[in-house]
Amino acid sequence: MAWDESFSCDICRTTKLATNHWWLVTLGDVLCFEEGQPARHFTLVPWDAGASRNEGVFHVCGESCATKALERFMSSGSLTQEVSRASARV
Ligand SMILES: [Zn+2]
């Protein structure tokens, strides 16, 4: 019953509606295969009511935003590049 509590897309900020088919993205640390490789992975899973409330889970509203999330991850290693990277280049 509480599965559609107010979620918004972490990419485009649209609000989730009950009929939307959303996805969850998690970034995690993995053991490096080789030195110098990014120690992270990008996981895309169908919306899950339980997992959607977990800390560190990103909510994406569909294919388009999932693709953008992947692009951000590939270019910056993060899904929140606007926020986290802006201050790092002083
Ligand atoms: Zn979106």
mmCIF file with all atom_site columns, C-alpha atoms and ligand atoms in Angstrom:
data_model
loop_
_atom_site.group_PDB
_atom_site.id
_atom_site.type_symbol
_atom_site.label_atom_id
_atom_site.label_alt_id
_atom_site.label_comp_id
_atom_site.label_asym_id
_atom_site.label_entity_id
_atom_site.label_seq_id
_atom_site.pdbx_PDB_ins_code
_atom_site.Cartn_x
_atom_site.Cartn_y
_atom_site.Cartn_z
_atom_site.occupancy
_atom_site.B_iso_or_equiv
_atom_site.pdbx_formal_charge
_atom_site.auth_seq_id
_atom_site.auth_comp_id
_atom_site.auth_asym_id
_atom_site.auth_atom_id
_atom_site.pdbx_PDB_model_num
ATOM   1  C  CA . MET A 1 1  ? 0.000  0.000  0.000   1.00 0.00 ? 1  MET A CA 1
ATOM   2  C  CA . ALA A 1 2  ? 2.867  2.345  0.634   1.00 0.00 ? 2  ALA A CA 1
ATOM   3  C  CA . TRP A 1 3  ? 4.774  1.380  -2.461  1.00 0.00 ? 3  TRP A CA 1
ATOM   4  C  CA . ASP A 1 4  ? 3.897  4.549  -4.339  1.00 0.00 ? 4  ASP A CA 1
ATOM   5  C  CA . GLU A 1 5  ? 4.936  6.974  -1.664  1.00 0.00 ? 5  GLU A CA 1
ATOM   6  C  CA . SER A 1 6  ? 6.469  10.016 -3.190  1.00 0.00 ? 6  SER A CA 1
ATOM   7  C  CA . PHE A 1 7  ? 9.418  9.056  -5.365  1.00 0.00 ? 7  PHE A CA 1
ATOM   8  C  CA . SER A 1 8  ? 11.000 11.231 -7.975  1.00 0.00 ? 8  SER A CA 1
ATOM   9  C  CA . CYS A 1 9  ? 13.328 10.307 -10.786 1.00 0.00 ? 9  CYS A CA 1
ATOM   10 C  CA . ASP A 1 10 ? 16.944 10.928 -9.811  1.00 0.00 ? 10 ASP A CA 1
ATOM   11 C  CA . ILE A 1 11 ? 17.715 11.984 -13.359 1.00 0.00 ? 11 ILE A CA 1
ATOM   12 C  CA . CYS A 1 12 ? 14.835 14.132 -14.579 1.00 0.00 ? 12 CYS A CA 1
ATOM   13 C  CA . ARG A 1 13 ? 13.039 14.774 -11.263 1.00 0.00 ? 13 ARG A CA 1
ATOM   14 C  CA . THR A 1 14 ? 9.655  13.685 -12.549 1.00 0.00 ? 14 THR A CA 1
ATOM   15 C  CA . THR A 1 15 ? 7.335  12.267 -9.893  1.00 0.00 ? 15 THR A CA 1
ATOM   16 C  CA . LYS A 1 16 ? 6.482  8.594  -9.910  1.00 0.00 ? 16 LYS A CA 1
ATOM   17 C  CA . LEU A 1 17 ? 2.900  7.662  -10.643 1.00 0.00 ? 17 LEU A CA 1
ATOM   18 C  CA . ALA A 1 18 ? 1.350  4.337  -9.758  1.00 0.00 ? 18 ALA A CA 1
ATOM   19 C  CA . THR A 1 19 ? 1.194  3.221  -13.372 1.00 0.00 ? 19 THR A CA 1
ATOM   20 C  CA . ASN A 1 20 ? 4.783  4.003  -14.230 1.00 0.00 ? 20 ASN A CA 1
ATOM   21 C  CA . HIS A 1 21 ? 7.262  1.212  -14.764 1.00 0.00 ? 21 HIS A CA 1
ATOM   22 C  CA . TRP A 1 22 ? 10.333 2.465  -13.072 1.00 0.00 ? 22 TRP A CA 1
ATOM   23 C  CA . TRP A 1 23 ? 13.773 1.031  -12.491 1.00 0.00 ? 23 TRP A CA 1
ATOM   24 C  CA . LEU A 1 24 ? 16.286 1.083  -9.709  1.00 0.00 ? 24 LEU A CA 1
ATOM   25 C  CA . VAL A 1 25 ? 19.972 1.702  -10.122 1.00 0.00 ? 25 VAL A CA 1
ATOM   26 C  CA . THR A 1 26 ? 22.589 0.843  -7.570  1.00 0.00 ? 26 THR A CA 1
ATOM   27 C  CA . LEU A 1 27 ? 26.278 1.574  -7.691  1.00 0.00 ? 27 LEU A CA 1
ATOM   28 C  CA . GLY A 1 28 ? 28.530 -0.659 -5.701  1.00 0.00 ? 28 GLY A CA 1
ATOM   29 C  CA . ASP A 1 29 ? 32.105 -1.335 -4.932  1.00 0.00 ? 29 ASP A CA 1
ATOM   30 C  CA . VAL A 1 30 ? 33.601 -4.489 -6.306  1.00 0.00 ? 30 VAL A CA 1
ATOM   31 C  CA . LEU A 1 31 ? 37.039 -5.963 -6.082  1.00 0.00 ? 31 LEU A CA 1
ATOM   32 C  CA . CYS A 1 32 ? 39.298 -4.629 -8.763  1.00 0.00 ? 32 CYS A CA 1
ATOM   33 C  CA . PHE A 1 33 ? 40.247 -6.999 -11.525 1.00 0.00 ? 33 PHE A CA 1
ATOM   34 C  CA . GLU A 1 34 ? 43.347 -4.995 -12.181 1.00 0.00 ? 34 GLU A CA 1
ATOM   35 C  CA . GLU A 1 35 ? 44.969 -2.078 -10.501 1.00 0.00 ? 35 GLU A CA 1
ATOM   36 C  CA . GLY A 1 36 ? 43.727 1.247  -11.747 1.00 0.00 ? 36 GLY A CA 1
ATOM   37 C  CA . GLN A 1 37 ? 40.299 -0.029 -12.724 1.00 0.00 ? 37 GLN A CA 1
ATOM   38 C  CA . PRO A 1 38 ? 37.304 1.735  -11.245 1.00 0.00 ? 38 PRO A CA 1
ATOM   39 C  CA . ALA A 1 39 ? 36.101 -0.250 -8.265  1.00 0.00 ? 39 ALA A CA 1
ATOM   40 C  CA . ARG A 1 40 ? 32.447 0.162  -9.023  1.00 0.00 ? 40 ARG A CA 1
ATOM   41 C  CA . HIS A 1 41 ? 29.618 -1.471 -10.860 1.00 0.00 ? 41 HIS A CA 1
ATOM   42 C  CA . PHE A 1 42 ? 26.337 -0.245 -12.222 1.00 0.00 ? 42 PHE A CA 1
ATOM   43 C  CA . THR A 1 43 ? 23.289 -2.397 -11.576 1.00 0.00 ? 43 THR A CA 1
ATOM   44 C  CA . LEU A 1 44 ? 19.894 -1.828 -13.144 1.00 0.00 ? 44 LEU A CA 1
ATOM   45 C  CA . VAL A 1 45 ? 16.952 -3.738 -11.709 1.00 0.00 ? 45 VAL A CA 1
ATOM   46 C  CA . PRO A 1 46 ? 13.184 -3.492 -12.192 1.00 0.00 ? 46 PRO A CA 1
ATOM   47 C  CA . TRP A 1 47 ? 11.356 -1.445 -9.594  1.00 0.00 ? 47 TRP A CA 1
ATOM   48 C  CA . ASP A 1 48 ? 11.033 -3.186 -6.281  1.00 0.00 ? 48 ASP A CA 1
ATOM   49 C  CA . ALA A 1 49 ? 8.918  -1.655 -3.561  1.00 0.00 ? 49 ALA A CA 1
ATOM   50 C  CA . GLY A 1 50 ? 11.153 -2.851 -0.765  1.00 0.00 ? 50 GLY A CA 1
ATOM   51 C  CA . ALA A 1 51 ? 14.462 -2.011 -2.372  1.00 0.00 ? 51 ALA A CA 1
ATOM   52 C  CA . SER A 1 52 ? 13.257 1.387  -3.523  1.00 0.00 ? 52 SER A CA 1
ATOM   53 C  CA . ARG A 1 53 ? 13.602 2.772  -0.015  1.00 0.00 ? 53 ARG A CA 1
ATOM   54 C  CA . ASN A 1 54 ? 17.120 1.572  0.539   1.00 0.00 ? 54 ASN A CA 1
ATOM   55 C  CA . GLU A 1 55 ? 19.871 4.064  1.087   1.00 0.00 ? 55 GLU A CA 1
ATOM   56 C  CA . GLY A 1 56 ? 21.944 4.658  -2.017  1.00 0.00 ? 56 GLY A CA 1
ATOM   57 C  CA . VAL A 1 57 ? 19.368 3.379  -4.481  1.00 0.00 ? 57 VAL A CA 1
ATOM   58 C  CA . PHE A 1 58 ? 18.682 5.637  -7.443  1.00 0.00 ? 58 PHE A CA 1
ATOM   59 C  CA . HIS A 1 59 ? 15.238 5.812  -8.981  1.00 0.00 ? 59 HIS A CA 1
ATOM   60 C  CA . VAL A 1 60 ? 14.873 6.175  -12.723 1.00 0.00 ? 60 VAL A CA 1
ATOM   61 C  CA . CYS A 1 61 ? 11.618 6.652  -14.583 1.00 0.00 ? 61 CYS A CA 1
ATOM   62 C  CA . GLY A 1 62 ? 12.312 4.618  -17.694 1.00 0.00 ? 62 GLY A CA 1
ATOM   63 C  CA . GLU A 1 63 ? 14.649 3.672  -20.515 1.00 0.00 ? 63 GLU A CA 1
ATOM   64 C  CA . SER A 1 64 ? 15.626 7.199  -21.323 1.00 0.00 ? 64 SER A CA 1
ATOM   65 C  CA . CYS A 1 65 ? 16.703 8.102  -17.824 1.00 0.00 ? 65 CYS A CA 1
ATOM   66 C  CA . ALA A 1 66 ? 18.308 4.698  -17.275 1.00 0.00 ? 66 ALA A CA 1
ATOM   67 C  CA . THR A 1 67 ? 20.451 5.439  -20.317 1.00 0.00 ? 67 THR A CA 1
ATOM   68 C  CA . LYS A 1 68 ? 21.345 8.863  -18.963 1.00 0.00 ? 68 LYS A CA 1
ATOM   69 C  CA . ALA A 1 69 ? 22.216 7.318  -15.628 1.00 0.00 ? 69 ALA A CA 1
ATOM   70 C  CA . LEU A 1 70 ? 24.520 4.867  -17.363 1.00 0.00 ? 70 LEU A CA 1
ATOM   71 C  CA . GLU A 1 71 ? 26.138 7.691  -19.318 1.00 0.00 ? 71 GLU A CA 1
ATOM   72 C  CA . ARG A 1 72 ? 26.761 9.626  -16.136 1.00 0.00 ? 72 ARG A CA 1
ATOM   73 C  CA . PHE A 1 73 ? 28.201 6.587  -14.459 1.00 0.00 ? 73 PHE A CA 1
ATOM   74 C  CA . MET A 1 74 ? 30.502 5.903  -17.406 1.00 0.00 ? 74 MET A CA 1
ATOM   75 C  CA . SER A 1 75 ? 31.767 9.461  -17.579 1.00 0.00 ? 75 SER A CA 1
ATOM   76 C  CA . SER A 1 76 ? 31.991 10.359 -13.910 1.00 0.00 ? 76 SER A CA 1
ATOM   77 C  CA . GLY A 1 77 ? 31.479 7.216  -11.852 1.00 0.00 ? 77 GLY A CA 1
ATOM   78 C  CA . SER A 1 78 ? 28.512 8.876  -10.222 1.00 0.00 ? 78 SER A CA 1
ATOM   79 C  CA . LEU A 1 79 ? 24.886 9.592  -10.996 1.00 0.00 ? 79 LEU A CA 1
ATOM   80 C  CA . THR A 1 80 ? 25.009 12.992 -9.390  1.00 0.00 ? 80 THR A CA 1
ATOM   81 C  CA . GLN A 1 81 ? 27.781 14.578 -11.387 1.00 0.00 ? 81 GLN A CA 1
ATOM   82 C  CA . GLU A 1 82 ? 26.324 18.080 -11.412 1.00 0.00 ? 82 GLU A CA 1
ATOM   83 C  CA . VAL A 1 83 ? 26.474 18.254 -7.656  1.00 0.00 ? 83 VAL A CA 1
ATOM   84 C  CA . SER A 1 84 ? 29.522 16.261 -6.714  1.00 0.00 ? 84 SER A CA 1
ATOM   85 C  CA . ARG A 1 85 ? 31.904 17.203 -9.502  1.00 0.00 ? 85 ARG A CA 1
ATOM   86 C  CA . ALA A 1 86 ? 31.312 20.931 -9.653  1.00 0.00 ? 86 ALA A CA 1
ATOM   87 C  CA . SER A 1 87 ? 33.234 21.779 -6.513  1.00 0.00 ? 87 SER A CA 1
ATOM   88 C  CA . ALA A 1 88 ? 36.110 19.423 -7.286  1.00 0.00 ? 88 ALA A CA 1
ATOM   89 C  CA . ARG A 1 89 ? 37.548 21.424 -10.113 1.00 0.00 ? 89 ARG A CA 1
ATOM   90 C  CA . VAL A 1 90 ? 38.769 24.544 -8.393  1.00 0.00 ? 90 VAL A CA 1
HETATM 91 ZN ZN . ZN  B 2 .  ? 13.470 10.347 -15.409 1.00 0.00 ? 1  ZN  B ZN 1
#
